[in-house]
Short mmCIF file of C-alpha atoms in Angstrom, two decimals:
data_model
loop_
_atom_site.label_atom_id
_atom_site.label_comp_id
_atom_site.label_asym_id
_atom_site.label_seq_id
_atom_site.Cartn_x
_atom_site.Cartn_y
_atom_site.Cartn_z
CA MET A 1 23.69 -21.97 -10.24
CA LYS A 2 23.80 -19.22 -12.84
CA ALA A 3 23.07 -15.78 -11.41
CA THR A 4 21.74 -14.74 -14.82
CA HIS A 5 19.00 -17.38 -14.48
CA ASN A 6 17.91 -16.39 -10.95
CA PRO A 7 14.11 -16.34 -11.29
CA TYR A 8 13.26 -14.37 -8.17
CA ASN A 9 12.42 -10.69 -8.14
CA PRO A 10 12.75 -9.00 -4.72
CA GLY A 11 11.95 -5.31 -4.69
CA ALA A 12 9.48 -2.70 -3.48
CA GLY A 13 6.28 -2.99 -5.50
CA VAL A 14 8.01 -5.21 -8.06
CA PRO A 15 5.76 -8.01 -9.38
CA PRO A 16 6.97 -11.47 -8.37
CA PRO A 17 7.34 -14.17 -11.04
CA ASP A 18 4.16 -15.80 -9.72
CA LEU A 19 1.41 -13.83 -8.01
CA ALA A 20 0.61 -16.82 -5.82
CA GLY A 21 -2.13 -16.95 -3.23
CA ARG A 22 -4.00 -13.82 -4.35
CA ASP A 23 -6.53 -15.33 -6.77
CA ALA A 24 -9.56 -14.34 -4.69
CA LEU A 25 -8.48 -10.69 -4.49
CA ILE A 26 -7.76 -10.50 -8.20
CA GLU A 27 -11.14 -12.01 -9.02
CA MET A 28 -12.84 -9.54 -6.64
CA ALA A 29 -11.29 -6.65 -8.54
CA ARG A 30 -12.07 -8.13 -11.95
CA VAL A 31 -15.75 -8.60 -11.09
CA ALA A 32 -16.07 -5.05 -9.74
CA ILE A 33 -14.37 -3.58 -12.82
CA VAL A 34 -16.53 -5.53 -15.27
CA ARG A 35 -19.67 -4.56 -13.38
CA ALA A 36 -18.72 -0.89 -13.26
CA LYS A 37 -18.03 -0.75 -16.99
CA ALA A 38 -21.38 -2.44 -17.69
CA GLY A 39 -23.18 0.18 -15.62
CA ARG A 40 -23.97 -2.19 -12.77
CA PRO A 41 -23.41 -1.32 -9.09
CA ALA A 42 -19.87 -2.09 -7.93
CA LYS A 43 -18.05 -1.44 -4.69
CA SER A 44 -14.67 0.22 -4.24
CA ALA A 45 -12.08 -1.52 -2.06
CA ILE A 46 -9.11 -0.52 0.06
CA MET A 47 -6.57 -3.21 0.89
CA LEU A 48 -5.06 -3.11 4.36
CA GLY A 49 -1.73 -4.66 5.25
CA LEU A 50 1.83 -4.26 6.46
CA ARG A 51 4.82 -3.50 4.26
CA GLY A 52 5.91 -6.34 2.03
CA VAL A 53 2.58 -8.12 1.64
CA GLY A 54 2.12 -7.06 -1.99
CA LYS A 55 -0.48 -4.27 -1.92
CA THR A 56 1.34 -2.27 -4.59
CA VAL A 57 1.79 -5.35 -6.76
CA LEU A 58 -1.94 -6.03 -6.53
CA LEU A 59 -2.82 -2.46 -7.48
CA ASN A 60 -0.68 -2.85 -10.58
CA ALA A 61 -2.45 -6.12 -11.34
CA PHE A 62 -5.85 -4.40 -10.95
CA GLU A 63 -4.69 -1.66 -13.32
CA ALA A 64 -3.78 -4.25 -15.95
CA ILE A 65 -7.21 -5.88 -15.61
CA ALA A 66 -8.96 -2.52 -15.98
CA GLU A 67 -6.98 -1.65 -19.09
CA GLU A 68 -7.71 -5.07 -20.60
CA GLN A 69 -11.40 -4.32 -20.04
CA GLY A 70 -11.07 -1.00 -21.86
CA CYS A 71 -11.38 1.17 -18.75
CA GLN A 72 -9.53 4.42 -18.11
CA THR A 73 -7.08 4.21 -15.21
CA ALA A 74 -4.98 6.45 -12.99
CA LEU A 75 -2.38 4.96 -10.65
CA LEU A 76 -0.67 7.11 -8.03
CA GLU A 77 1.14 6.84 -4.72
CA ILE A 78 0.25 9.49 -2.18
CA GLU A 79 3.01 11.97 -1.45
CA PRO A 80 2.53 13.03 2.20
CA THR A 81 3.70 16.61 1.68
CA MET A 82 1.46 17.39 -1.31
CA PRO A 83 -2.29 18.17 -1.20
CA LEU A 84 -4.53 15.56 -2.80
CA ALA A 85 -5.91 18.04 -5.36
CA GLN A 86 -2.44 18.68 -6.78
CA GLN A 87 -1.74 14.96 -7.06
CA LEU A 88 -5.06 14.04 -8.67
CA ALA A 89 -5.49 16.83 -11.21
CA PRO A 90 -2.77 15.73 -13.68
CA GLN A 91 -4.05 12.14 -13.52
CA LEU A 92 -7.63 13.20 -14.18
CA GLN A 93 -6.47 15.36 -17.07
CA GLN A 94 -4.92 12.32 -18.74
CA ILE A 95 -8.16 10.41 -18.30
CA LEU A 96 -10.07 13.24 -19.99
CA PHE A 97 -7.61 13.18 -22.91
CA ARG A 98 -8.25 9.47 -23.36
CA LEU A 99 -12.01 9.95 -23.16
CA ASP A 100 -11.70 12.67 -25.80
CA ARG A 101 -10.05 10.16 -28.15
CA ILE A 102 -12.92 7.70 -27.71
CA LYS A 103 -15.43 10.22 -28.99
CA LYS A 104 -15.13 13.80 -30.20
CA ALA A 105 -15.74 16.29 -27.39
CA GLY A 106 -19.38 16.93 -26.76
CA ALA A 107 -21.15 18.99 -24.15
CA ASP A 108 -20.47 16.42 -21.44
CA LEU A 109 -16.73 16.36 -22.06
CA GLN A 110 -16.60 20.15 -22.36
CA LYS A 111 -18.26 20.29 -18.95
CA ALA A 112 -15.67 17.88 -17.53
CA PHE A 113 -12.74 19.86 -18.96
CA GLY A 114 -14.31 23.03 -17.61
CA SER A 115 -14.62 21.48 -14.17
CA LEU A 116 -10.99 20.42 -14.29
CA LYS A 117 -9.94 23.93 -15.32
CA ALA A 118 -11.76 25.49 -12.37
CA PHE A 119 -10.49 22.78 -10.01
CA ALA A 120 -6.86 23.15 -11.10
CA SER A 121 -7.03 26.93 -10.82
CA MET A 122 -8.66 26.90 -7.40
CA PHE A 123 -6.25 24.40 -5.83
CA LYS A 124 -3.09 25.52 -7.66
CA ALA A 125 -2.74 22.18 -9.38
CA SER A 126 -0.37 21.84 -12.33
CA VAL A 127 -1.82 20.37 -15.50
CA GLY A 128 -0.11 19.95 -18.84
CA ASP A 129 -0.78 21.82 -22.04
CA VAL A 130 -4.43 21.65 -22.99
CA ASP A 131 -6.86 23.80 -24.89
CA PHE A 132 -8.79 25.19 -21.97
CA SER A 133 -11.00 27.26 -24.24
CA PHE A 134 -13.86 25.36 -22.67
CA THR A 135 -15.91 27.47 -20.36
CA ALA A 136 -14.61 27.01 -16.85
CA GLY A 137 -16.90 25.47 -14.31
CA GLN A 138 -17.58 26.90 -10.90
CA ALA A 139 -15.21 26.06 -8.08
CA THR A 140 -16.09 26.92 -4.50
CA GLY A 141 -12.72 26.36 -2.87
CA ASP A 142 -14.25 23.60 -0.75
CA LEU A 143 -12.43 20.41 -1.78
CA THR A 144 -15.34 18.19 -0.76
CA ILE A 145 -17.72 20.01 -3.11
CA ASP A 146 -15.29 20.63 -5.96
CA LEU A 147 -13.80 17.13 -6.05
CA THR A 148 -17.31 15.65 -6.01
CA ASP A 149 -18.38 17.83 -8.94
CA LEU A 150 -15.24 16.91 -10.88
CA PHE A 151 -15.64 13.16 -10.25
CA VAL A 152 -19.29 13.31 -11.29
CA ALA A 153 -18.50 15.22 -14.50
CA ILE A 154 -15.75 12.80 -15.50
CA ALA A 155 -17.78 9.71 -14.57
CA GLU A 156 -20.78 10.93 -16.57
CA ALA A 157 -18.53 11.44 -19.60
CA ALA A 158 -17.16 7.92 -19.14
CA LYS A 159 -20.65 6.45 -18.88
CA LYS A 160 -21.67 7.97 -22.23
CA ARG A 161 -18.60 6.36 -23.78
CA GLU A 162 -19.43 2.98 -22.23
CA THR A 163 -16.27 2.82 -20.19
CA ALA A 164 -15.34 3.22 -16.52
CA ILE A 165 -12.81 5.20 -14.51
CA ILE A 166 -10.60 3.14 -12.21
CA LEU A 167 -8.52 5.06 -9.68
CA LEU A 168 -5.71 3.12 -8.01
CA ILE A 169 -4.20 4.95 -5.04
CA ASP A 170 -1.42 3.59 -2.86
CA GLU A 171 -0.37 4.74 0.63
CA ILE A 172 -3.76 6.35 1.30
CA GLN A 173 -3.00 6.58 5.02
CA TYR A 174 -0.73 9.55 4.24
CA LEU A 175 -3.65 11.75 3.17
CA GLN A 176 -4.57 14.61 5.46
CA LYS A 177 -7.87 14.01 7.23
CA SER A 178 -9.65 16.75 5.25
CA ASP A 179 -8.36 15.37 1.93
CA LEU A 180 -9.35 11.83 2.89
CA GLY A 181 -12.81 13.07 3.89
CA ALA A 182 -13.21 14.87 0.55
CA LEU A 183 -12.18 11.77 -1.39
CA ILE A 184 -14.65 9.62 0.54
CA MET A 185 -17.46 12.14 0.04
CA ALA A 186 -16.83 12.31 -3.71
CA LEU A 187 -16.89 8.52 -3.99
CA HIS A 188 -20.06 8.41 -1.90
CA LYS A 189 -21.81 10.66 -4.42
CA ILE A 190 -20.53 8.48 -7.26
CA SER A 191 -21.91 5.39 -5.51
CA GLN A 192 -25.29 7.03 -4.92
CA ARG A 193 -25.59 7.91 -8.60
CA GLN A 194 -24.22 4.51 -9.67
CA LEU A 195 -21.70 6.14 -11.99
CA PRO A 196 -18.78 4.09 -13.42
CA LEU A 197 -15.92 5.25 -11.22
CA LEU A 198 -14.17 2.95 -8.74
CA LEU A 199 -11.31 3.31 -6.29
CA PHE A 200 -8.91 0.52 -5.44
CA GLY A 201 -6.58 1.63 -2.69
CA GLY A 202 -3.84 0.32 -0.48
CA GLY A 203 -2.70 1.37 2.96
CA LEU A 204 -1.49 0.37 6.38
CA PRO A 205 -3.92 -1.36 8.75
CA GLN A 206 -4.93 1.84 10.57
CA LEU A 207 -6.46 3.22 7.36
CA ALA A 208 -9.89 1.73 8.05
CA LYS A 209 -10.07 3.70 11.30
CA LEU A 210 -8.76 6.86 9.63
CA ALA A 211 -11.42 6.58 6.94
CA GLY A 212 -14.13 6.02 9.54
CA ASP A 213 -12.94 9.03 11.51
CA ALA A 214 -12.99 11.17 8.35
CA LYS A 215 -16.50 10.07 7.33
CA SER A 216 -18.61 7.74 9.44
CA TYR A 217 -20.17 5.97 6.43
CA ALA A 218 -16.77 5.02 4.98
CA GLU A 219 -17.04 1.57 6.58
CA ARG A 220 -20.07 0.87 4.36
CA LEU A 221 -18.73 2.57 1.24
CA PHE A 222 -15.64 0.34 0.83
CA ASP A 223 -14.64 -3.24 1.25
CA TYR A 224 -11.47 -3.52 3.34
CA PRO A 225 -9.82 -6.82 2.42
CA PRO A 226 -6.92 -7.58 4.78
CA ILE A 227 -3.70 -8.47 2.95
CA GLY A 228 -1.41 -10.61 5.05
CA PRO A 229 1.18 -13.34 4.59
CA LEU A 230 0.47 -16.04 2.04
CA ASP A 231 -0.99 -19.27 3.29
CA ASP A 232 1.24 -22.33 3.30
CA LYS A 233 0.21 -23.43 -0.19
CA GLY A 234 0.68 -19.97 -1.68
CA ALA A 235 4.07 -19.49 0.00
CA ARG A 236 5.36 -22.80 -1.31
CA LEU A 237 4.11 -22.04 -4.80
CA ALA A 238 5.76 -18.61 -4.77
CA LEU A 239 9.09 -20.35 -4.09
CA THR A 240 8.84 -23.51 -6.18
CA ALA A 241 7.08 -22.35 -9.36
CA PRO A 242 9.78 -19.89 -10.53
CA ALA A 243 12.57 -22.37 -9.70
CA GLU A 244 10.90 -25.29 -11.43
CA ARG A 245 10.61 -23.32 -14.66
CA GLU A 246 14.42 -23.20 -14.56
CA GLY A 247 14.64 -26.92 -13.84
CA VAL A 248 15.46 -26.48 -10.14
CA LYS A 249 13.71 -28.05 -7.16
CA TYR A 250 13.81 -27.63 -3.38
CA ALA A 251 14.40 -30.47 -0.95
CA ALA A 252 11.33 -30.85 1.27
CA ASP A 253 13.14 -29.81 4.46
CA ALA A 254 14.72 -26.81 2.69
CA LEU A 255 11.31 -25.64 1.51
CA ASP A 256 9.88 -26.05 5.02
CA PHE A 257 12.75 -24.01 6.45
CA VAL A 258 12.41 -21.11 4.01
CA VAL A 259 8.63 -20.88 4.43
CA LYS A 260 9.10 -20.73 8.20
CA GLN A 261 11.89 -18.14 8.03
CA THR A 262 9.90 -15.82 5.78
CA GLY A 263 6.62 -16.14 7.63
CA GLY A 264 4.94 -16.36 4.23
CA TYR A 265 5.47 -12.66 3.49
CA PRO A 266 5.70 -12.21 -0.31
CA PHE A 267 8.66 -9.82 -0.25
CA PHE A 268 10.69 -12.05 2.07
CA LEU A 269 9.86 -15.11 -0.03
CA GLN A 270 11.46 -13.37 -3.01
CA VAL A 271 14.49 -12.30 -0.95
CA TRP A 272 15.08 -15.78 0.52
CA GLY A 273 14.43 -17.44 -2.84
CA ALA A 274 16.97 -15.20 -4.57
CA HIS A 275 19.59 -15.98 -1.92
CA CYS A 276 18.87 -19.71 -2.04
CA TRP A 277 19.54 -19.59 -5.76
CA GLU A 278 22.80 -17.70 -5.23
CA VAL A 279 24.27 -20.08 -2.67
CA ALA A 280 23.13 -23.40 -4.11
CA ALA A 281 25.56 -25.15 -6.44
CA LYS A 282 22.97 -27.41 -8.05
CA SER A 283 19.44 -28.77 -7.81
CA PRO A 284 17.87 -29.63 -5.47
CA ILE A 285 18.35 -26.72 -3.09
CA THR A 286 19.23 -28.39 0.20
CA LEU A 287 18.55 -27.50 3.82
CA ALA A 288 22.21 -26.54 4.18
CA ASP A 289 21.81 -24.20 1.20
CA ALA A 290 18.68 -22.70 2.71
CA LYS A 291 20.38 -22.07 6.06
CA ARG A 292 23.33 -20.34 4.38
CA ALA A 293 20.90 -18.34 2.27
CA SER A 294 19.03 -17.26 5.38
CA GLU A 295 22.24 -15.79 6.82
CA THR A 296 23.02 -13.84 3.65
CA ALA A 297 19.38 -12.74 3.25
CA VAL A 298 19.26 -11.36 6.79
CA ALA A 299 22.59 -9.58 6.30
CA ALA A 300 21.33 -8.03 3.06
CA LEU A 301 18.12 -6.83 4.70
CA ASP A 302 20.08 -5.41 7.63
CA GLU A 303 22.37 -3.42 5.34
CA GLY A 304 19.54 -2.47 3.02
CA ILE A 305 15.97 -1.60 3.93
CA PHE A 306 16.27 -2.09 7.70
CA LYS A 307 19.35 0.13 8.10
CA VAL A 308 17.82 2.80 5.88
CA ARG A 309 14.61 2.83 7.91
CA LEU A 310 16.51 3.06 11.19
CA ALA A 311 18.58 5.99 9.86
CA ARG A 312 15.36 7.99 9.39
CA LEU A 313 14.73 8.01 13.15
CA THR A 314 15.85 10.50 15.76
CA ASP A 315 17.59 9.22 18.86
CA ARG A 316 14.44 9.24 20.95
CA GLN A 317 12.48 7.51 18.19
CA LYS A 318 15.18 4.83 17.99
CA THR A 319 14.93 4.31 21.74
CA TYR A 320 11.14 3.93 21.52
CA ALA A 321 11.48 1.50 18.61
CA ARG A 322 14.07 -0.53 20.54
CA ALA A 323 11.67 -0.69 23.47
CA MET A 324 8.92 -1.94 21.13
CA ALA A 325 11.27 -4.69 19.93
CA GLU A 326 11.56 -6.03 23.48
CA PHE A 327 7.94 -7.17 23.21
CA GLY A 328 8.35 -9.12 19.97
CA ALA A 329 6.66 -8.96 16.59
CA ASP A 330 3.03 -8.55 17.63
CA PRO A 331 1.47 -5.15 18.41
CA VAL A 332 1.86 -4.15 22.05
CA HIS A 333 0.00 -1.75 24.33
CA SER A 334 1.52 1.72 24.32
CA SER A 335 1.25 1.79 28.10
CA GLU A 336 3.59 -1.21 28.36
CA ILE A 337 6.22 0.54 26.25
CA ALA A 338 5.89 3.74 28.26
CA ASN A 339 6.23 1.82 31.52
CA PHE A 340 9.25 -0.06 30.18
CA MET A 341 10.91 3.25 29.26
CA GLY A 342 10.04 4.85 32.57
CA LEU A 343 7.82 7.46 30.89
CA SER A 344 4.27 8.53 31.46
CA LEU A 345 1.79 7.93 28.65
CA SER A 346 1.69 11.65 27.92
CA GLN A 347 5.49 11.76 27.66
CA ALA A 348 5.66 8.73 25.37
CA ALA A 349 2.66 9.62 23.19
CA PRO A 350 4.41 12.24 21.00
CA ILE A 351 7.22 9.79 20.17
CA ARG A 352 4.69 7.11 19.33
CA ASP A 353 2.84 9.50 17.03
CA GLU A 354 6.08 10.48 15.30
CA LEU A 355 6.80 6.84 14.48
CA ILE A 356 3.31 6.40 13.07
CA LYS A 357 3.58 9.54 10.92
CA LYS A 358 6.90 8.31 9.53
CA GLY A 359 5.27 5.02 8.55
CA MET A 360 7.51 3.05 10.91
CA ALA A 361 4.68 1.94 13.16
CA TYR A 362 0.92 1.53 13.03
CA SER A 363 -1.93 1.25 15.48
CA PRO A 364 -4.29 -1.63 14.63
CA GLU A 365 -6.65 -0.51 17.39
CA ARG A 366 -6.77 2.02 20.16
CA GLY A 367 -3.82 1.70 22.54
CA LEU A 368 -1.82 -0.77 20.44
CA ILE A 369 1.27 -0.15 18.33
CA GLY A 370 3.34 -2.41 16.09
CA PHE A 371 6.00 -2.22 13.39
CA THR A 372 4.82 -1.74 9.82
CA VAL A 373 7.64 -3.94 8.47
CA PRO A 374 7.73 -7.59 9.54
CA LYS A 375 10.98 -8.72 11.15
CA PHE A 376 11.94 -5.15 12.08
CA ASP A 377 11.73 -6.11 15.74
CA GLU A 378 14.40 -8.77 15.13
CA TYR A 379 16.60 -6.22 13.39
CA MET A 380 16.26 -3.72 16.24
CA ARG A 381 17.42 -6.37 18.70
CA ARG A 382 20.45 -7.02 16.49
CA ALA A 383 21.22 -3.39 15.73
CA MET A 384 20.88 -1.77 19.16
CA ASP A 385 21.91 -2.75 22.65
CA PRO A 386 19.06 -3.64 25.01
CA ILE A 387 17.45 -0.81 26.90
CA THR A 388 17.85 -1.11 30.63
CA PRO A 389 14.52 -0.19 32.22
CA PRO A 390 14.79 2.66 34.76
CA LYS A 391 13.88 0.41 37.70
CA ALA A 392 16.73 -1.92 36.83
CA LYS A 393 19.08 1.04 36.62
CA LYS A 394 18.10 2.13 40.12
CA LYS A 395 18.78 -1.36 41.51
CA ALA A 396 22.20 -1.28 39.92
#
């Protein structure tokens, strides 16, 4: 079939042709946004899930909804090496510019610009050219206090202009604990005052615990919808709908095979769908086509994202990851990995923490660790020779 007509769209954060199986999440966001703009209480939400489940795609969808509703948005992905203040300030400046266009600057907007000026100066944040003739506010140097004051000033200006501020932040788990705590505190004050500012975030599954550790009330401040694989109906729709618009169908057994191979993960559905299209000569896509496509899809993943992720690891991190792969796809107790490697928990713990900090692994609950990318365990078993446990070595 024509490569130029391939309807699938595999890529990091790239919207699929059909955002199947996420209707409930999209409606949740729409309701919260509409309520916030109308001045009604609304709750922020942080989506939790592994790589490839579509968190970034959903954040982009939420941004589009907010803009359709006439809200002011800021979308950013957390850069682990940069303080939160330096990442937020330019985004908040753009929001203030847009608020200024809604209504000529009054005392409230002057106050907000002044708060931003003090905030940017205190935390060495770069902001673009702006007439900062406004009187600067007072900054204490305490991010919790200063970010709260800035959020309140901007949200109050938005309220007077009958709009809402929607912050969309991806990879929140990379925030330093103090920055995460300051962000939560600022949003807590916004919630208490019922001001029109919401956060929609995305992060790995451990983020709920990190937020709770940063501020104990975080579990009540946010909803934490889990984002996992699509259900069977959604997975099938993600595959068949784009193809059918091009006049192509799947044989029933081929569709069953692809859904099973992908585990329903949105990214893998796009990858397998794209490869099915490439190998099939005509419609319908057969089981034989799907099996050939699975081979080429796996090879492409191995040479692409999997190989790149493995290259980021040191030798000892690779060994730990290979040991994790021995236990399969599900999270495993750290003690089992340490025992398998012939290490004490204290010896293995630093390696485990390094993998988590690099975003290669996550801890869904105390003592457990798993890969952040589905199917990475399978890749590790293909890419590296098995590790011979120390006891087995001694017997040899």
